[in-house]
Amino acid sequence: MTIRANFQTNYLYRYLIMAAVCLGGAAWFAYDGFIGYPADLPASEAYAKIREIEDADVRAAQWKEIVEENGWEKAVPEKTPGEIRADIQGQYIYGAVALLAGIPALLYFFNCRGTWIESTEKGLKSSWGQEFDFSTVTQLDKKRWAKKGIARATYSQDGQTKVFVFDDFKYDRDELGKILRQLEATVPREAITGGPTELETDAERELNEEESESEVDGGSEGNS
């Protein structure tokens, strides 16, 4: 029976949201760095030339003439030219960081959208071309399967040792677990390391449930 585990949409759209936030931020920083702050710079530079005039009335009169000549706002610039230039440099840096995070997230979204893992008659294959027979698996490492949902199958192919990663955070847990069970049914028990097989986990769960039911039944009888 063919089983297909698709890439989980909710996980994938986290990267789309991340990309949208980062790229939107990059656009905002670019606007401030190339348009917003540079637009404030001429007025700040002009005021810097008269800032040292001690007489406030004279300074105000000169500033009035300057703004009327240039059509600027009458408000005195709050920041010095040096502070504005520092802000511009900061926007460049923030924008670059946002792009470095946003572009890979967007590429990851498009690369992983529609990907899948599927069982075959003798093994499994993936939408990105990785394929192997279960008979070639030499080790199944389940050390991180119980807590992280990650298992690593080591197999031999074309004289090379390769690894296939089962990751239920990315792919449907139920379907991926079924494929993992198919693999476990074909490899020797000693090749499965780092944790119990899925059948062993089922048996332990059933035993715990039976013990819990026995405790409940025993408690009920005692109370009666």
PDB file of C-alpha atoms in Angstrom:
ATOM      1  CA  MET A   1       0.000   0.000   0.000  1.00  0.00           C
ATOM      2  CA  THR A   2       1.327   3.405  -1.001  1.00  0.00           C
ATOM      3  CA  ILE A   3       1.485   5.971   1.789  1.00  0.00           C
ATOM      4  CA  ARG A   4       2.266   9.622   1.170  1.00  0.00           C
ATOM      5  CA  ALA A   5       3.313  12.161   3.819  1.00  0.00           C
ATOM      6  CA  ASN A   6       2.884  15.723   2.572  1.00  0.00           C
ATOM      7  CA  PHE A   7       4.693  18.790   3.825  1.00  0.00           C
ATOM      8  CA  GLN A   8       2.655  20.307   6.641  1.00  0.00           C
ATOM      9  CA  THR A   9       0.957  23.490   5.509  1.00  0.00           C
ATOM     10  CA  ASN A  10       0.932  25.151   8.942  1.00  0.00           C
ATOM     11  CA  TYR A  11       4.679  24.692   9.277  1.00  0.00           C
ATOM     12  CA  LEU A  12       5.318  25.907   5.740  1.00  0.00           C
ATOM     13  CA  TYR A  13       3.237  29.065   6.124  1.00  0.00           C
ATOM     14  CA  ARG A  14       5.303  30.101   9.124  1.00  0.00           C
ATOM     15  CA  TYR A  15       8.116  30.721   6.674  1.00  0.00           C
ATOM     16  CA  LEU A  16       5.815  32.679   4.383  1.00  0.00           C
ATOM     17  CA  ILE A  17       4.773  34.896   7.291  1.00  0.00           C
ATOM     18  CA  MET A  18       8.403  35.294   8.315  1.00  0.00           C
ATOM     19  CA  ALA A  19       9.336  36.237   4.750  1.00  0.00           C
ATOM     20  CA  ALA A  20       6.498  38.761   4.529  1.00  0.00           C
ATOM     21  CA  VAL A  21       7.462  40.409   7.816  1.00  0.00           C
ATOM     22  CA  CYS A  22      11.177  40.545   6.996  1.00  0.00           C
ATOM     23  CA  LEU A  23      10.782  41.715   3.407  1.00  0.00           C
ATOM     24  CA  GLY A  24       8.164  44.249   4.452  1.00  0.00           C
ATOM     25  CA  GLY A  25      10.586  45.522   7.075  1.00  0.00           C
ATOM     26  CA  ALA A  26      13.367  45.658   4.508  1.00  0.00           C
ATOM     27  CA  ALA A  27      11.164  47.810   2.259  1.00  0.00           C
ATOM     28  CA  TRP A  28      10.414  50.119   5.183  1.00  0.00           C
ATOM     29  CA  PHE A  29      14.080  50.450   6.069  1.00  0.00           C
ATOM     30  CA  ALA A  30      14.922  51.085   2.421  1.00  0.00           C
ATOM     31  CA  TYR A  31      12.379  53.892   2.237  1.00  0.00           C
ATOM     32  CA  ASP A  32      13.728  55.540   5.375  1.00  0.00           C
ATOM     33  CA  GLY A  33      17.344  55.023   4.298  1.00  0.00           C
ATOM     34  CA  PHE A  34      17.009  56.250   0.724  1.00  0.00           C
ATOM     35  CA  ILE A  35      14.097  58.708   0.947  1.00  0.00           C
ATOM     36  CA  GLY A  36      12.820  59.488   4.424  1.00  0.00           C
ATOM     37  CA  TYR A  37      15.949  60.465   6.337  1.00  0.00           C
ATOM     38  CA  PRO A  38      17.822  61.944   3.346  1.00  0.00           C
ATOM     39  CA  ALA A  39      14.861  64.306   2.852  1.00  0.00           C
ATOM     40  CA  ASP A  40      15.482  65.723   6.361  1.00  0.00           C
ATOM     41  CA  LEU A  41      19.209  66.136   5.830  1.00  0.00           C
ATOM     42  CA  PRO A  42      19.310  69.464   3.862  1.00  0.00           C
ATOM     43  CA  ALA A  43      17.263  71.306   6.482  1.00  0.00           C
ATOM     44  CA  SER A  44      19.373  69.873   9.283  1.00  0.00           C
ATOM     45  CA  GLU A  45      22.585  70.890   7.520  1.00  0.00           C
ATOM     46  CA  ALA A  46      21.228  74.399   6.915  1.00  0.00           C
ATOM     47  CA  TYR A  47      20.255  74.844  10.530  1.00  0.00           C
ATOM     48  CA  ALA A  48      23.606  73.496  11.677  1.00  0.00           C
ATOM     49  CA  LYS A  49      25.251  76.528  10.057  1.00  0.00           C
ATOM     50  CA  ILE A  50      23.266  78.959  12.244  1.00  0.00           C
ATOM     51  CA  ARG A  51      22.936  76.787  15.338  1.00  0.00           C
ATOM     52  CA  GLU A  52      25.865  78.536  17.052  1.00  0.00           C
ATOM     53  CA  ILE A  53      24.320  82.024  16.796  1.00  0.00           C
ATOM     54  CA  GLU A  54      23.810  83.029  20.414  1.00  0.00           C
ATOM     55  CA  ASP A  55      21.066  85.573  19.845  1.00  0.00           C
ATOM     56  CA  ALA A  56      17.877  83.533  19.603  1.00  0.00           C
ATOM     57  CA  ASP A  57      15.968  86.243  17.741  1.00  0.00           C
ATOM     58  CA  VAL A  58      18.654  86.590  15.113  1.00  0.00           C
ATOM     59  CA  ARG A  59      18.860  82.813  14.753  1.00  0.00           C
ATOM     60  CA  ALA A  60      15.082  82.566  14.412  1.00  0.00           C
ATOM     61  CA  ALA A  61      14.999  85.317  11.784  1.00  0.00           C
ATOM     62  CA  GLN A  62      17.699  83.658   9.713  1.00  0.00           C
ATOM     63  CA  TRP A  63      15.963  80.299   9.970  1.00  0.00           C
ATOM     64  CA  LYS A  64      12.737  81.894   8.782  1.00  0.00           C
ATOM     65  CA  GLU A  65      14.473  83.239   5.718  1.00  0.00           C
ATOM     66  CA  ILE A  66      16.045  79.845   4.976  1.00  0.00           C
ATOM     67  CA  VAL A  67      12.777  77.894   5.193  1.00  0.00           C
ATOM     68  CA  GLU A  68      10.950  80.447   3.065  1.00  0.00           C
ATOM     69  CA  GLU A  69      13.628  80.240   0.377  1.00  0.00           C
ATOM     70  CA  ASN A  70      13.509  76.450   0.284  1.00  0.00           C
ATOM     71  CA  GLY A  71       9.855  75.831   1.079  1.00  0.00           C
ATOM     72  CA  TRP A  72      10.666  73.765   4.166  1.00  0.00           C
ATOM     73  CA  GLU A  73       8.672  73.386   7.334  1.00  0.00           C
ATOM     74  CA  LYS A  74       9.281  76.111   9.888  1.00  0.00           C
ATOM     75  CA  ALA A  75       9.998  73.656  12.695  1.00  0.00           C
ATOM     76  CA  VAL A  76      13.605  73.539  13.797  1.00  0.00           C
ATOM     77  CA  PRO A  77      15.194  70.130  12.902  1.00  0.00           C
ATOM     78  CA  GLU A  78      15.379  67.891  15.955  1.00  0.00           C
ATOM     79  CA  LYS A  79      18.435  65.980  14.800  1.00  0.00           C
ATOM     80  CA  THR A  80      21.880  67.100  13.740  1.00  0.00           C
ATOM     81  CA  PRO A  81      23.284  66.103  10.318  1.00  0.00           C
ATOM     82  CA  GLY A  82      25.529  63.560  12.041  1.00  0.00           C
ATOM     83  CA  GLU A  83      22.570  61.947  13.778  1.00  0.00           C
ATOM     84  CA  ILE A  84      20.600  61.746  10.540  1.00  0.00           C
ATOM     85  CA  ARG A  85      23.548  60.218   8.673  1.00  0.00           C
ATOM     86  CA  ALA A  86      23.871  57.657  11.466  1.00  0.00           C
ATOM     87  CA  ASP A  87      20.161  56.894  11.123  1.00  0.00           C
ATOM     88  CA  ILE A  88      20.596  56.409   7.374  1.00  0.00           C
ATOM     89  CA  GLN A  89      23.467  53.975   7.919  1.00  0.00           C
ATOM     90  CA  GLY A  90      21.352  52.160  10.486  1.00  0.00           C
ATOM     91  CA  GLN A  91      18.517  51.724   7.998  1.00  0.00           C
ATOM     92  CA  TYR A  92      20.951  50.190   5.506  1.00  0.00           C
ATOM     93  CA  ILE A  93      22.140  47.714   8.122  1.00  0.00           C
ATOM     94  CA  TYR A  94      18.634  46.823   9.355  1.00  0.00           C
ATOM     95  CA  GLY A  95      17.452  46.420   5.764  1.00  0.00           C
ATOM     96  CA  ALA A  96      20.333  44.096   4.915  1.00  0.00           C
ATOM     97  CA  VAL A  97      19.635  41.941   7.990  1.00  0.00           C
ATOM     98  CA  ALA A  98      15.935  41.780   7.116  1.00  0.00           C
ATOM     99  CA  LEU A  99      16.776  40.714   3.553  1.00  0.00           C
ATOM    100  CA  LEU A 100      19.189  38.039   4.803  1.00  0.00           C
ATOM    101  CA  ALA A 101      16.357  36.542   6.847  1.00  0.00           C
ATOM    102  CA  GLY A 102      13.460  37.187   4.475  1.00  0.00           C
ATOM    103  CA  ILE A 103      14.876  35.950   1.176  1.00  0.00           C
ATOM    104  CA  PRO A 104      15.936  32.480   2.467  1.00  0.00           C
ATOM    105  CA  ALA A 105      12.538  32.108   4.187  1.00  0.00           C
ATOM    106  CA  LEU A 106      10.749  32.926   0.935  1.00  0.00           C
ATOM    107  CA  LEU A 107      12.958  30.535  -1.061  1.00  0.00           C
ATOM    108  CA  TYR A 108      12.352  27.813   1.545  1.00  0.00           C
ATOM    109  CA  PHE A 109       8.601  28.313   1.187  1.00  0.00           C
ATOM    110  CA  PHE A 110       8.660  27.905  -2.599  1.00  0.00           C
ATOM    111  CA  ASN A 111      11.167  25.034  -2.513  1.00  0.00           C
ATOM    112  CA  CYS A 112       9.205  23.000   0.061  1.00  0.00           C
ATOM    113  CA  ARG A 113       5.681  23.768  -1.145  1.00  0.00           C
ATOM    114  CA  GLY A 114       4.116  20.607  -2.520  1.00  0.00           C
ATOM    115  CA  THR A 115       6.966  18.309  -1.444  1.00  0.00           C
ATOM    116  CA  TRP A 116       6.191  14.830  -0.133  1.00  0.00           C
ATOM    117  CA  ILE A 117       7.591  11.486   1.019  1.00  0.00           C
ATOM    118  CA  GLU A 118       5.983   8.333  -0.333  1.00  0.00           C
ATOM    119  CA  SER A 119       6.371   4.634   0.290  1.00  0.00           C
ATOM    120  CA  THR A 120       6.995   2.237  -2.597  1.00  0.00           C
ATOM    121  CA  GLU A 121       6.776  -1.540  -2.875  1.00  0.00           C
ATOM    122  CA  LYS A 122      10.267  -1.990  -1.460  1.00  0.00           C
ATOM    123  CA  GLY A 123      11.203   1.377   0.071  1.00  0.00           C
ATOM    124  CA  LEU A 124      10.411   5.032  -0.222  1.00  0.00           C
ATOM    125  CA  LYS A 125      10.922   7.987  -2.500  1.00  0.00           C
ATOM    126  CA  SER A 126      10.622  11.739  -2.173  1.00  0.00           C
ATOM    127  CA  SER A 127       9.509  14.569  -4.421  1.00  0.00           C
ATOM    128  CA  TRP A 128      13.098  15.890  -4.508  1.00  0.00           C
ATOM    129  CA  GLY A 129      14.424  12.664  -6.005  1.00  0.00           C
ATOM    130  CA  GLN A 130      15.830  10.797  -3.001  1.00  0.00           C
ATOM    131  CA  GLU A 131      14.834   7.133  -3.206  1.00  0.00           C
ATOM    132  CA  PHE A 132      16.047   3.880  -1.659  1.00  0.00           C
ATOM    133  CA  ASP A 133      15.005   0.334  -0.818  1.00  0.00           C
ATOM    134  CA  PHE A 134      14.433  -0.570   2.807  1.00  0.00           C
ATOM    135  CA  SER A 135      16.717  -3.574   2.328  1.00  0.00           C
ATOM    136  CA  THR A 136      19.681  -1.198   1.948  1.00  0.00           C
ATOM    137  CA  VAL A 137      19.147   0.389   5.376  1.00  0.00           C
ATOM    138  CA  THR A 138      21.967  -0.432   7.784  1.00  0.00           C
ATOM    139  CA  GLN A 139      20.811   1.683  10.738  1.00  0.00           C
ATOM    140  CA  LEU A 140      17.708   3.516  11.915  1.00  0.00           C
ATOM    141  CA  ASP A 141      18.582   6.050  14.598  1.00  0.00           C
ATOM    142  CA  LYS A 142      15.511   6.942  16.701  1.00  0.00           C
ATOM    143  CA  LYS A 143      17.307   8.809  19.469  1.00  0.00           C
ATOM    144  CA  ARG A 144      15.347  12.000  18.719  1.00  0.00           C
ATOM    145  CA  TRP A 145      12.127  10.441  17.496  1.00  0.00           C
ATOM    146  CA  ALA A 146      10.160  10.373  20.768  1.00  0.00           C
ATOM    147  CA  LYS A 147      10.858  13.999  21.742  1.00  0.00           C
ATOM    148  CA  LYS A 148      11.661  15.725  18.447  1.00  0.00           C
ATOM    149  CA  GLY A 149       9.984  13.519  15.863  1.00  0.00           C
ATOM    150  CA  ILE A 150      13.261  13.047  13.989  1.00  0.00           C
ATOM    151  CA  ALA A 151      14.669   9.687  12.876  1.00  0.00           C
ATOM    152  CA  ARG A 152      17.660   9.092  10.601  1.00  0.00           C
ATOM    153  CA  ALA A 153      17.884   6.110   8.265  1.00  0.00           C
ATOM    154  CA  THR A 154      21.400   5.290   7.066  1.00  0.00           C
ATOM    155  CA  TYR A 155      21.525   3.276   3.848  1.00  0.00           C
ATOM    156  CA  SER A 156      23.983   2.195   1.159  1.00  0.00           C
ATOM    157  CA  GLN A 157      23.504   3.168  -2.456  1.00  0.00           C
ATOM    158  CA  ASP A 158      25.891   3.079  -5.402  1.00  0.00           C
ATOM    159  CA  GLY A 159      28.787   2.323  -3.077  1.00  0.00           C
ATOM    160  CA  GLN A 160      28.048   5.362  -0.908  1.00  0.00           C
ATOM    161  CA  THR A 161      26.577   5.761   2.565  1.00  0.00           C
ATOM    162  CA  LYS A 162      23.608   8.115   2.587  1.00  0.00           C
ATOM    163  CA  VAL A 163      21.097   9.349   5.159  1.00  0.00           C
ATOM    164  CA  PHE A 164      17.375   9.952   4.953  1.00  0.00           C
ATOM    165  CA  VAL A 165      15.750  12.091   7.653  1.00  0.00           C
ATOM    166  CA  PHE A 166      12.213  11.471   8.902  1.00  0.00           C
ATOM    167  CA  ASP A 167      10.929  14.748  10.379  1.00  0.00           C
ATOM    168  CA  ASP A 168       7.337  14.835  11.611  1.00  0.00           C
ATOM    169  CA  PHE A 169       7.564  18.564  12.336  1.00  0.00           C
ATOM    170  CA  LYS A 170       7.706  19.137   8.591  1.00  0.00           C
ATOM    171  CA  TYR A 171       5.700  16.193   7.286  1.00  0.00           C
ATOM    172  CA  ASP A 172       2.398  14.656   8.405  1.00  0.00           C
ATOM    173  CA  ARG A 173       3.111  12.756  11.606  1.00  0.00           C
ATOM    174  CA  ASP A 174       0.559   9.969  11.076  1.00  0.00           C
ATOM    175  CA  GLU A 175       1.549   9.172   7.506  1.00  0.00           C
ATOM    176  CA  LEU A 176       5.250   9.510   8.226  1.00  0.00           C
ATOM    177  CA  GLY A 177       4.858   7.167  11.186  1.00  0.00           C
ATOM    178  CA  LYS A 178       3.228   4.575   8.939  1.00  0.00           C
ATOM    179  CA  ILE A 179       6.156   4.708   6.517  1.00  0.00           C
ATOM    180  CA  LEU A 180       8.549   4.385   9.452  1.00  0.00           C
ATOM    181  CA  ARG A 181       6.661   1.283  10.604  1.00  0.00           C
ATOM    182  CA  GLN A 182       7.046  -0.221   7.135  1.00  0.00           C
ATOM    183  CA  LEU A 183      10.782   0.376   7.342  1.00  0.00           C
ATOM    184  CA  GLU A 184      11.038  -1.126  10.834  1.00  0.00           C
ATOM    185  CA  ALA A 185       9.254  -4.261   9.632  1.00  0.00           C
ATOM    186  CA  THR A 186      12.021  -4.947   7.120  1.00  0.00           C
ATOM    187  CA  VAL A 187      15.237  -4.207   9.051  1.00  0.00           C
ATOM    188  CA  PRO A 188      16.794  -6.290  11.828  1.00  0.00           C
ATOM    189  CA  ARG A 189      15.915  -5.169  15.367  1.00  0.00           C
ATOM    190  CA  GLU A 190      19.602  -4.569  16.171  1.00  0.00           C
ATOM    191  CA  ALA A 191      19.732  -2.008  13.349  1.00  0.00           C
ATOM    192  CA  ILE A 192      17.179   0.160  15.184  1.00  0.00           C
ATOM    193  CA  THR A 193      19.033   2.218  17.764  1.00  0.00           C
ATOM    194  CA  GLY A 194      18.352   5.054  20.171  1.00  0.00           C
ATOM    195  CA  GLY A 195      14.786   4.084  21.017  1.00  0.00           C
ATOM    196  CA  PRO A 196      12.038   1.469  20.810  1.00  0.00           C
ATOM    197  CA  THR A 197      10.310   0.404  17.622  1.00  0.00           C
ATOM    198  CA  GLU A 198       6.809   1.696  16.948  1.00  0.00           C
ATOM    199  CA  LEU A 199       5.389  -1.746  17.788  1.00  0.00           C
ATOM    200  CA  GLU A 200       7.244  -1.735  21.094  1.00  0.00           C
ATOM    201  CA  THR A 201       5.892   1.714  21.833  1.00  0.00           C
ATOM    202  CA  ASP A 202       2.350   0.502  21.071  1.00  0.00           C
ATOM    203  CA  ALA A 203       2.782  -2.498  23.370  1.00  0.00           C
ATOM    204  CA  GLU A 204       4.084  -0.316  26.207  1.00  0.00           C
ATOM    205  CA  ARG A 205       1.204   2.120  25.756  1.00  0.00           C
ATOM    206  CA  GLU A 206      -1.359  -0.682  25.838  1.00  0.00           C
ATOM    207  CA  LEU A 207       0.244  -2.116  28.971  1.00  0.00           C
ATOM    208  CA  ASN A 208       0.133   1.253  30.710  1.00  0.00           C
ATOM    209  CA  GLU A 209      -3.516   1.692  29.743  1.00  0.00           C
ATOM    210  CA  GLU A 210      -4.381  -1.750  31.088  1.00  0.00           C
ATOM    211  CA  GLU A 211      -2.593  -1.015  34.361  1.00  0.00           C
ATOM    212  CA  SER A 212      -4.396   2.314  34.663  1.00  0.00           C
ATOM    213  CA  GLU A 213      -7.746   0.630  34.054  1.00  0.00           C
ATOM    214  CA  SER A 214      -6.914  -2.015  36.647  1.00  0.00           C
ATOM    215  CA  GLU A 215      -6.073   0.653  39.206  1.00  0.00           C
ATOM    216  CA  VAL A 216      -9.334   2.453  38.504  1.00  0.00           C
ATOM    217  CA  ASP A 217     -11.346  -0.768  38.744  1.00  0.00           C
ATOM    218  CA  GLY A 218      -9.551  -1.720  41.947  1.00  0.00           C
ATOM    219  CA  GLY A 219     -10.247   1.646  43.486  1.00  0.00           C
ATOM    220  CA  SER A 220     -13.913   1.440  42.539  1.00  0.00           C
ATOM    221  CA  GLU A 221     -14.263  -1.975  44.157  1.00  0.00           C
ATOM    222  CA  GLY A 222     -12.561  -0.756  47.319  1.00  0.00           C
ATOM    223  CA  ASN A 223     -14.908   2.206  47.609  1.00  0.00           C
ATOM    224  CA  SER A 224     -17.926   0.021  47.154  1.00  0.00           C
TER     225      SER A 224
END
